[in-house]
Amino acid sequence: MLDIQRIRTDFPILGREVYGRPLVYLDNAATTQKPRCVVDAMTDEYLNVNANVHRGVHYLSQQATDLMEQARETVRRFIGARSTAEVVFTRGTTESINLVASSFGQAFLGEGDEVVITEMEHHSNIVPWQLLRERTGIKIKVCPITDEGRLDLEAFVRLLSSHTRLVSVTAVSNVLGTVNPIKEIIAIAHAHDVPVLIDAAQAAPHMPINVQELDCDFLALSGHKVYGPTGIGVLYGKEALLEQMPPYMGGGEMIGKVSFEHTTWNELPYKFEAGTPDYVAATGLARALDYVTSIGIDEIEAYEHQLGTYAYEQLMQIEGMNIYGPAPSPVVSFNIVSPSLQGRADGGLIHHLDLGTLLDRLGIAVRTGHHCAEPLMHRLGIEGTVRASFALYNSREEVDSLCDAIRRVATMF
Ligand code: C6P
């Protein structure tokens, strides 16, 4: 079992106060806090190593390059990729998905071809396909969810056709917390010869990922959601696919030879890494993944399962509580119906923004709104939710503080 009190000391920010109250940070699905070792590794690199990577013959440049390539190897191990050629550094999940939409889209998709996504996708896994649709005339097919907040797998199977060229689906919903059966989805898609992109932004911090076991074709994740720095993320792609895809951006480092007449591309993964990469953030990400591994991703998953179960049980005892999505999960979205507001068109919901703002005054950091998943809000028939999302350093006491604060705030309406 994790020693939460000890783990918390690795995260200096958790000791601070807001509005004179201890901070209860429950906005981890938006971004996680950083352990001191991540910040230290990055500070050390800036203070003692800093030089541009892959370019200089000098000592520092080679040392910085070594650190970046070691970071790539750490990522490879963390996601179980076959080779570092399959690990592309990007700015985050959003850029990773845009890279695939642009590059894979240009290479393999044309008018009438279909991309299957789902009703629970983040805008990052909707809008890039819409941009591609404008450029190429592809069709976007949307797999519905059940009333319980799970993917409708029978509908998913029916959506696959001889025109389907890609399935792009989130592993874990950032609103509902639903853990999708991605292994099954990948197997079904592959039986139709359709490759699959997994949005692992909300999965990477909470559960083991092994791209070879999953057999996914692409996988995207963000460093800042897994205790790493902002501005760095990963695109995993199967080597054979990445080889066939054109570059996403042009510039330094992604080239083989350049002349005004003709330019050739660098080998993988550099073909997709134009310009000076955020090599210091790569080091920070590697340190964060090492930190997670040192605690144990299985232990983290087990602990967060218990915490999510406890949170669900406690929250459900609050009068007027509506939780969206299946429990337990480290992501809990909810609204509260106030008896005094009943009779209104919205069924008496306390507005999520009001609830979140008042919780903030009590030191509880949650996210409110549509969580960059507006189509999902339409499906749920609401404008937004309050979302509490947990990380490995959250405690039962913090769940209790959340529930006490909600009760206190709800009486104000
Ligand atoms: N969700 C949230 O509060 P970026 O911004 O590129 O690091 O991640 C985008 C993204 C993609 N997919 C999913 C499932 C996500 O949850 C996110 C980010 C944050 O829910 C910020 S909107």
Coordinates of C-alpha atoms and ligand atoms in Angstrom, one line a residue:
M1 CA 0.0 0.0 0.0
L2 CA 1.3 3.5 -0.8
D3 CA 2.6 5.7 1.9
I4 CA 0.6 8.7 0.9
Q5 CA 1.9 11.0 3.6
R6 CA 5.5 10.3 2.5
I7 CA 4.6 10.6 -1.2
R8 CA 3.1 14.0 -0.5
T9 CA 6.4 15.4 0.8
D10 CA 7.8 14.8 -2.7
F11 CA 5.3 17.5 -4.0
P12 CA 6.1 20.8 -2.3
I13 CA 3.1 22.6 -3.7
L14 CA 0.7 20.3 -1.7
G15 CA 1.9 21.9 1.5
R16 CA 0.7 25.4 0.5
E17 CA -2.4 27.2 1.6
V18 CA -5.0 29.0 -0.5
Y19 CA -7.3 31.6 1.1
G20 CA -5.8 30.6 4.4
R21 CA -6.8 27.0 4.1
P22 CA -4.8 23.9 3.2
L23 CA -4.9 23.3 -0.6
V24 CA -6.9 20.3 -1.6
Y25 CA -5.8 19.8 -5.2
L26 CA -8.4 17.7 -7.1
D27 CA -7.8 19.0 -10.7
N28 CA -5.3 16.3 -11.7
A29 CA -7.0 15.4 -15.0
A30 CA -6.2 19.0 -16.1
T31 CA -2.6 18.7 -14.9
T32 CA -0.8 16.9 -12.2
Q33 CA 1.6 18.5 -9.7
K34 CA 5.3 17.9 -10.1
P35 CA 7.5 16.0 -7.7
R36 CA 10.7 17.8 -6.6
C37 CA 12.9 15.3 -8.5
V38 CA 11.4 16.4 -11.9
V39 CA 12.0 20.1 -11.2
D40 CA 15.5 19.3 -9.9
A41 CA 16.4 17.3 -13.0
M42 CA 15.3 20.1 -15.2
T43 CA 17.0 22.8 -13.1
D44 CA 20.2 20.7 -13.1
E45 CA 20.1 20.4 -16.9
Y46 CA 19.6 24.1 -17.4
L47 CA 22.3 25.1 -14.9
N48 CA 24.9 22.5 -15.8
V49 CA 24.4 20.9 -19.2
N50 CA 22.3 23.2 -21.4
A51 CA 23.1 23.1 -25.1
N52 CA 21.1 22.5 -28.3
V53 CA 20.8 18.8 -29.1
H54 CA 21.8 16.8 -32.2
R55 CA 23.7 19.7 -33.6
G56 CA 27.0 20.6 -31.9
V57 CA 30.2 18.6 -31.8
H58 CA 31.0 20.1 -28.4
Y59 CA 30.8 18.3 -25.1
L60 CA 27.7 20.0 -23.7
S61 CA 25.7 19.4 -26.9
Q62 CA 26.6 15.7 -26.8
Q63 CA 25.7 15.5 -23.2
A64 CA 22.3 17.2 -23.8
T65 CA 21.7 14.9 -26.7
D66 CA 22.5 11.8 -24.6
L67 CA 20.0 13.0 -22.0
M68 CA 17.3 13.4 -24.6
E69 CA 17.9 10.0 -26.1
Q70 CA 18.0 8.4 -22.6
A71 CA 14.6 10.1 -22.0
R72 CA 13.3 8.6 -25.2
E73 CA 14.5 5.2 -24.0
T74 CA 12.7 5.7 -20.7
V75 CA 9.5 6.5 -22.6
R76 CA 10.0 3.5 -24.8
R77 CA 10.2 1.3 -21.7
F78 CA 7.3 3.0 -20.0
I79 CA 4.9 2.3 -22.9
G80 CA 6.5 -1.0 -24.0
A81 CA 7.4 0.1 -27.5
R82 CA 9.7 -2.1 -29.6
S83 CA 12.1 0.6 -30.6
T84 CA 12.9 4.3 -29.8
A85 CA 12.3 4.9 -33.5
E86 CA 8.7 4.6 -32.6
V87 CA 8.8 7.3 -29.9
V88 CA 8.2 10.8 -31.2
F89 CA 8.4 13.7 -28.9
T90 CA 5.7 16.3 -29.4
R91 CA 4.2 19.1 -27.3
G92 CA 1.5 16.9 -25.9
T93 CA -1.5 14.7 -26.8
T94 CA -3.1 17.5 -28.8
E95 CA 0.0 17.8 -31.1
S96 CA 0.4 14.0 -31.3
I97 CA -3.2 13.6 -32.6
N98 CA -2.8 16.6 -35.0
L99 CA 0.4 15.0 -36.3
V100 CA -1.4 11.8 -37.1
A101 CA -4.4 13.6 -38.6
S102 CA -2.2 15.7 -40.9
S103 CA 0.4 13.2 -41.8
F104 CA -1.4 9.9 -41.8
G105 CA -4.4 11.8 -43.2
Q106 CA -2.3 13.1 -46.1
A107 CA -0.8 9.7 -46.9
F108 CA -3.8 7.4 -46.5
L109 CA -7.1 9.3 -46.3
G110 CA -9.2 10.8 -49.1
E111 CA -12.7 11.8 -50.0
G112 CA -15.3 9.4 -48.6
D113 CA -12.9 7.6 -46.3
E114 CA -14.1 7.2 -42.7
V115 CA -12.6 7.9 -39.3
V116 CA -14.4 6.5 -36.3
I117 CA -14.3 8.4 -33.0
T118 CA -16.6 8.3 -30.0
E119 CA -19.1 10.5 -28.3
M120 CA -16.9 10.8 -25.3
E121 CA -13.8 12.3 -27.0
H122 CA -12.0 15.4 -25.9
H123 CA -11.9 18.2 -28.5
S124 CA -8.3 17.2 -29.3
N125 CA -9.7 14.0 -30.8
I126 CA -12.5 15.6 -32.7
V127 CA -11.3 18.9 -34.2
P128 CA -8.2 17.6 -35.9
W129 CA -10.4 15.2 -37.8
Q130 CA -12.8 18.0 -38.7
L131 CA -9.9 20.0 -40.0
L132 CA -8.9 17.0 -42.1
R133 CA -12.5 16.7 -43.3
E134 CA -12.4 20.2 -44.6
R135 CA -9.1 19.5 -46.5
T136 CA -9.9 16.1 -47.9
G137 CA -13.6 15.3 -47.6
I138 CA -13.3 12.4 -45.2
K139 CA -16.3 11.4 -43.1
I140 CA -16.3 11.3 -39.3
K141 CA -18.4 8.5 -37.7
V142 CA -19.2 8.8 -34.0
C143 CA -19.7 5.8 -31.8
P144 CA -22.5 6.5 -29.2
I145 CA -22.3 5.9 -25.5
T146 CA -24.8 4.1 -23.3
D147 CA -26.8 6.0 -20.7
E148 CA -24.4 4.5 -18.1
G149 CA -21.5 6.3 -19.9
R150 CA -19.9 3.4 -21.5
L151 CA -19.1 2.9 -25.2
D152 CA -21.8 1.1 -27.1
L153 CA -19.6 -1.7 -28.5
E154 CA -22.4 -3.1 -30.7
A155 CA -22.8 0.2 -32.3
F156 CA -19.1 0.5 -32.7
V157 CA -19.0 -2.8 -34.7
R158 CA -21.8 -1.6 -36.9
L159 CA -20.0 1.7 -37.7
L160 CA -17.0 -0.1 -39.2
S161 CA -17.3 -0.4 -42.9
S162 CA -15.2 -1.0 -46.0
H163 CA -14.6 2.8 -46.0
T164 CA -13.2 2.9 -42.4
R165 CA -9.5 3.9 -42.5
L166 CA -8.9 4.7 -38.8
V167 CA -10.4 4.4 -35.4
S168 CA -9.4 7.1 -32.9
V169 CA -10.6 6.6 -29.4
T170 CA -9.7 7.7 -25.8
A171 CA -8.6 5.0 -23.4
V172 CA -10.2 6.9 -20.4
S173 CA -12.8 9.7 -20.6
N174 CA -11.6 12.9 -19.0
V175 CA -15.2 13.6 -18.0
L176 CA -16.9 10.3 -17.2
G177 CA -13.8 8.5 -16.0
T178 CA -14.9 5.5 -18.1
V179 CA -12.1 3.1 -18.9
N180 CA -12.7 1.9 -22.4
P181 CA -12.0 -1.7 -23.5
I182 CA -9.3 -0.6 -25.8
K183 CA -7.7 -4.0 -26.3
E184 CA -11.1 -5.3 -27.5
I185 CA -11.7 -2.3 -29.7
I186 CA -8.2 -2.6 -31.3
A187 CA -8.8 -6.3 -32.0
I188 CA -12.2 -5.6 -33.5
A189 CA -10.8 -2.8 -35.7
H190 CA -7.8 -4.9 -36.8
A191 CA -10.2 -7.7 -37.8
H192 CA -11.5 -5.1 -40.3
D193 CA -7.9 -4.2 -41.2
V194 CA -8.4 -0.8 -39.6
P195 CA -5.6 0.9 -37.6
V196 CA -6.3 2.4 -34.2
L197 CA -5.1 5.5 -32.4
I198 CA -5.4 5.6 -28.6
D199 CA -5.7 8.9 -26.8
A200 CA -3.9 7.9 -23.6
A201 CA -3.8 11.4 -22.0
Q202 CA -6.0 10.2 -19.1
A203 CA -4.7 6.6 -19.0
A204 CA -1.0 7.2 -18.7
P205 CA -1.0 8.4 -15.0
H206 CA -3.4 5.7 -13.8
M207 CA -2.7 2.3 -15.4
P208 CA 0.0 0.3 -17.1
I209 CA 0.3 0.8 -20.8
N210 CA 2.0 -1.6 -23.2
V211 CA 1.6 -0.7 -26.8
Q212 CA 2.9 -4.1 -28.0
E213 CA 0.3 -6.0 -25.9
L214 CA -2.4 -3.6 -26.9
D215 CA -1.2 -3.8 -30.5
C216 CA -2.4 -0.2 -31.1
D217 CA -1.0 1.6 -34.1
F218 CA -0.7 5.0 -32.6
L219 CA -0.8 6.2 -29.0
A220 CA -0.7 9.8 -27.7
L221 CA 0.0 11.1 -24.2
S222 CA 0.9 14.3 -22.4
G223 CA 3.8 14.7 -20.0
H224 CA 2.1 17.2 -17.7
K225 CA -0.7 14.8 -16.8
V226 CA 1.7 12.1 -15.6
Y227 CA 3.7 14.3 -13.1
G228 CA 6.0 15.6 -15.9
P229 CA 6.5 19.2 -17.2
T230 CA 4.2 21.0 -19.6
G231 CA 5.2 21.3 -23.3
I232 CA 6.2 17.8 -23.8
G233 CA 4.3 14.7 -25.0
V234 CA 4.6 11.6 -26.9
L235 CA 3.4 10.1 -30.1
Y236 CA 3.9 6.4 -30.4
G237 CA 3.5 4.9 -33.8
K238 CA 4.3 1.6 -35.3
E239 CA 7.5 1.9 -37.3
A240 CA 6.1 0.6 -40.5
L241 CA 3.3 3.2 -40.4
L242 CA 5.6 6.1 -39.4
E243 CA 8.0 5.2 -42.2
Q244 CA 5.2 5.6 -44.8
M245 CA 4.0 8.9 -43.4
P246 CA 5.2 12.3 -44.7
P247 CA 6.7 14.8 -42.2
Y248 CA 4.2 16.9 -40.2
M249 CA 6.4 20.1 -40.1
G250 CA 9.4 21.1 -42.0
G251 CA 12.6 22.7 -40.5
G252 CA 15.8 21.8 -38.9
E253 CA 16.7 18.3 -37.8
M254 CA 13.9 16.5 -39.7
I255 CA 15.9 16.5 -42.9
G256 CA 18.4 14.3 -44.6
K257 CA 19.7 16.6 -47.3
V258 CA 18.3 19.9 -48.4
S259 CA 18.7 21.7 -51.7
F260 CA 16.4 24.2 -53.3
E261 CA 15.3 21.5 -55.7
H262 CA 14.8 18.6 -53.4
T263 CA 14.9 17.6 -49.8
T264 CA 15.1 14.2 -48.2
W265 CA 13.9 13.3 -44.7
N266 CA 15.8 12.2 -41.6
E267 CA 15.3 8.7 -40.2
L268 CA 12.7 8.0 -37.5
P269 CA 11.8 9.5 -35.1
Y270 CA 13.6 12.7 -36.1
K271 CA 11.5 13.0 -39.3
F272 CA 8.7 14.2 -37.1
E273 CA 10.7 16.4 -34.8
A274 CA 11.3 19.6 -36.7
G275 CA 13.1 22.4 -34.9
T276 CA 14.8 22.6 -31.5
P277 CA 12.9 20.2 -29.3
D278 CA 12.1 20.9 -25.6
Y279 CA 15.0 18.6 -24.6
V280 CA 14.9 19.8 -21.0
A281 CA 11.2 18.9 -20.8
A282 CA 12.1 15.5 -22.2
T283 CA 14.5 15.0 -19.3
G284 CA 11.7 16.1 -16.9
L285 CA 9.3 13.7 -18.4
A286 CA 11.7 10.8 -18.1
R287 CA 12.3 11.7 -14.5
A288 CA 8.5 11.7 -13.9
L289 CA 8.1 8.3 -15.5
D290 CA 11.0 7.0 -13.4
Y291 CA 9.2 8.4 -10.4
V292 CA 6.0 6.7 -11.3
T293 CA 7.8 3.4 -12.0
S294 CA 9.7 3.6 -8.7
I295 CA 6.3 3.8 -6.9
G296 CA 4.8 1.2 -9.2
I297 CA 2.1 1.9 -11.7
D298 CA 0.2 -1.3 -10.6
E299 CA 0.3 0.0 -7.0
I300 CA -0.9 3.4 -8.1
E301 CA -3.8 1.9 -10.0
A302 CA -4.8 -0.2 -7.0
Y303 CA -4.6 2.7 -4.6
E304 CA -6.6 5.0 -6.9
H305 CA -9.2 2.3 -7.4
Q306 CA -9.7 2.3 -3.7
L307 CA -9.7 6.1 -3.4
G308 CA -12.2 6.4 -6.4
T309 CA -14.5 3.8 -4.7
Y310 CA -14.4 5.7 -1.4
A311 CA -15.0 9.0 -3.2
Y312 CA -18.0 7.6 -5.1
E313 CA -19.5 6.2 -1.9
Q314 CA -19.0 9.4 0.0
L315 CA -20.2 11.7 -2.7
M316 CA -23.3 9.6 -3.3
Q317 CA -24.4 10.3 0.3
I318 CA -24.8 13.9 -0.5
E319 CA -28.3 15.0 -1.1
G320 CA -29.1 15.9 -4.7
M321 CA -25.8 14.4 -6.0
N322 CA -25.8 13.4 -9.7
I323 CA -22.6 11.6 -10.8
Y324 CA -22.0 11.1 -14.5
G325 CA -20.3 7.9 -15.7
P326 CA -19.5 4.5 -14.2
A327 CA -17.7 4.2 -10.9
P328 CA -15.1 3.8 -9.5
S329 CA -12.7 6.1 -11.3
P330 CA -10.1 8.7 -10.5
V331 CA -12.2 11.1 -12.4
V332 CA -15.6 12.0 -10.9
S333 CA -17.9 14.5 -12.7
F334 CA -21.1 15.6 -10.9
N335 CA -23.8 18.2 -10.5
I336 CA -26.0 18.9 -7.5
V337 CA -29.7 19.4 -7.5
S338 CA -30.8 21.9 -4.9
P339 CA -34.3 21.4 -3.4
S340 CA -34.7 25.1 -3.4
L341 CA -34.0 25.5 -7.1
Q342 CA -36.4 22.8 -8.2
G343 CA -39.1 23.7 -10.7
R344 CA -36.5 25.5 -12.9
A345 CA -35.9 24.3 -16.6
D346 CA -32.6 22.8 -15.7
G347 CA -34.2 20.6 -13.0
G348 CA -32.7 22.7 -10.1
L349 CA -29.0 22.1 -10.8
I350 CA -26.7 24.3 -8.9
H351 CA -24.6 25.9 -11.6
H352 CA -21.3 24.1 -11.9
L353 CA -19.4 27.4 -12.0
D354 CA -21.0 28.6 -8.8
L355 CA -20.3 25.4 -7.1
G356 CA -16.7 25.3 -8.3
T357 CA -16.1 28.9 -7.3
L358 CA -17.4 28.4 -3.8
L359 CA -15.4 25.2 -3.4
D360 CA -12.3 27.1 -4.4
R361 CA -12.9 29.6 -1.6
L362 CA -12.8 26.6 0.8
G363 CA -9.4 25.5 -0.6
I364 CA -10.7 22.8 -2.9
A365 CA -9.4 23.0 -6.5
V366 CA -11.7 21.3 -9.0
R367 CA -12.5 22.0 -12.6
T368 CA -15.9 23.1 -13.9
G369 CA -17.4 23.5 -17.3
H370 CA -17.5 21.3 -20.4
H371 CA -14.0 20.0 -19.9
C372 CA -13.2 20.4 -23.7
A373 CA -15.9 17.7 -24.4
E374 CA -18.9 19.8 -25.6
P375 CA -20.4 17.0 -27.7
L376 CA -20.4 14.8 -24.6
M377 CA -22.2 17.5 -22.7
H378 CA -24.9 17.6 -25.4
R379 CA -25.3 13.9 -25.1
L380 CA -25.7 14.2 -21.3
G381 CA -28.1 17.1 -21.8
I382 CA -26.1 19.5 -19.6
E383 CA -23.9 22.5 -20.0
G384 CA -21.1 21.4 -17.7
T385 CA -20.2 19.6 -14.5
V386 CA -18.0 20.0 -11.5
R387 CA -15.1 17.5 -11.8
A388 CA -12.9 16.1 -9.1
S389 CA -10.0 14.2 -10.4
F390 CA -7.5 12.3 -8.2
A391 CA -3.8 11.5 -8.4
L392 CA -1.5 9.2 -6.4
Y393 CA -0.9 11.8 -3.7
N394 CA -4.6 12.4 -2.9
S395 CA -5.9 11.0 0.4
R396 CA -9.2 9.9 1.9
E397 CA -9.1 13.0 4.2
E398 CA -9.1 15.1 1.1
V399 CA -12.2 13.3 -0.2
D400 CA -13.8 14.0 3.2
S401 CA -12.8 17.7 2.8
L402 CA -14.4 17.8 -0.6
C403 CA -17.7 16.2 0.6
D404 CA -17.8 18.5 3.7
A405 CA -17.2 21.5 1.5
I406 CA -19.9 20.5 -1.1
R407 CA -22.4 20.1 1.8
R408 CA -21.6 23.5 3.1
V409 CA -21.8 25.2 -0.2
A410 CA -25.0 23.4 -1.3
T411 CA -26.8 24.9 1.7
M412 CA -26.1 28.4 0.3
F413 CA -28.6 27.8 -2.6
Ligands
C6P1 N1 -7.7 17.3 -20.9 C1 -8.7 18.2 -18.9 O1 -8.9 19.0 -18.0 P1 -3.1 18.3 -23.9 O2 -3.9 19.6 -23.7 O3 -2.6 18.2 -25.3 O4 -2.1 18.0 -22.9 O5 -4.2 17.2 -23.7 C2 -5.4 17.2 -24.5 C3 -6.3 16.1 -24.0 C4 -6.5 15.0 -24.9 N2 -7.3 14.0 -24.5 C5 -7.9 13.9 -23.3 C6 -8.7 12.7 -23.0 C7 -7.6 14.9 -22.4 O6 -8.2 14.8 -21.2 C8 -6.9 16.0 -22.8 C9 -6.6 17.2 -21.8 C10 -7.5 18.3 -19.8 O7 -9.6 17.3 -19.1 C11 -7.3 19.7 -20.3 S1 -8.6 20.2 -21.4

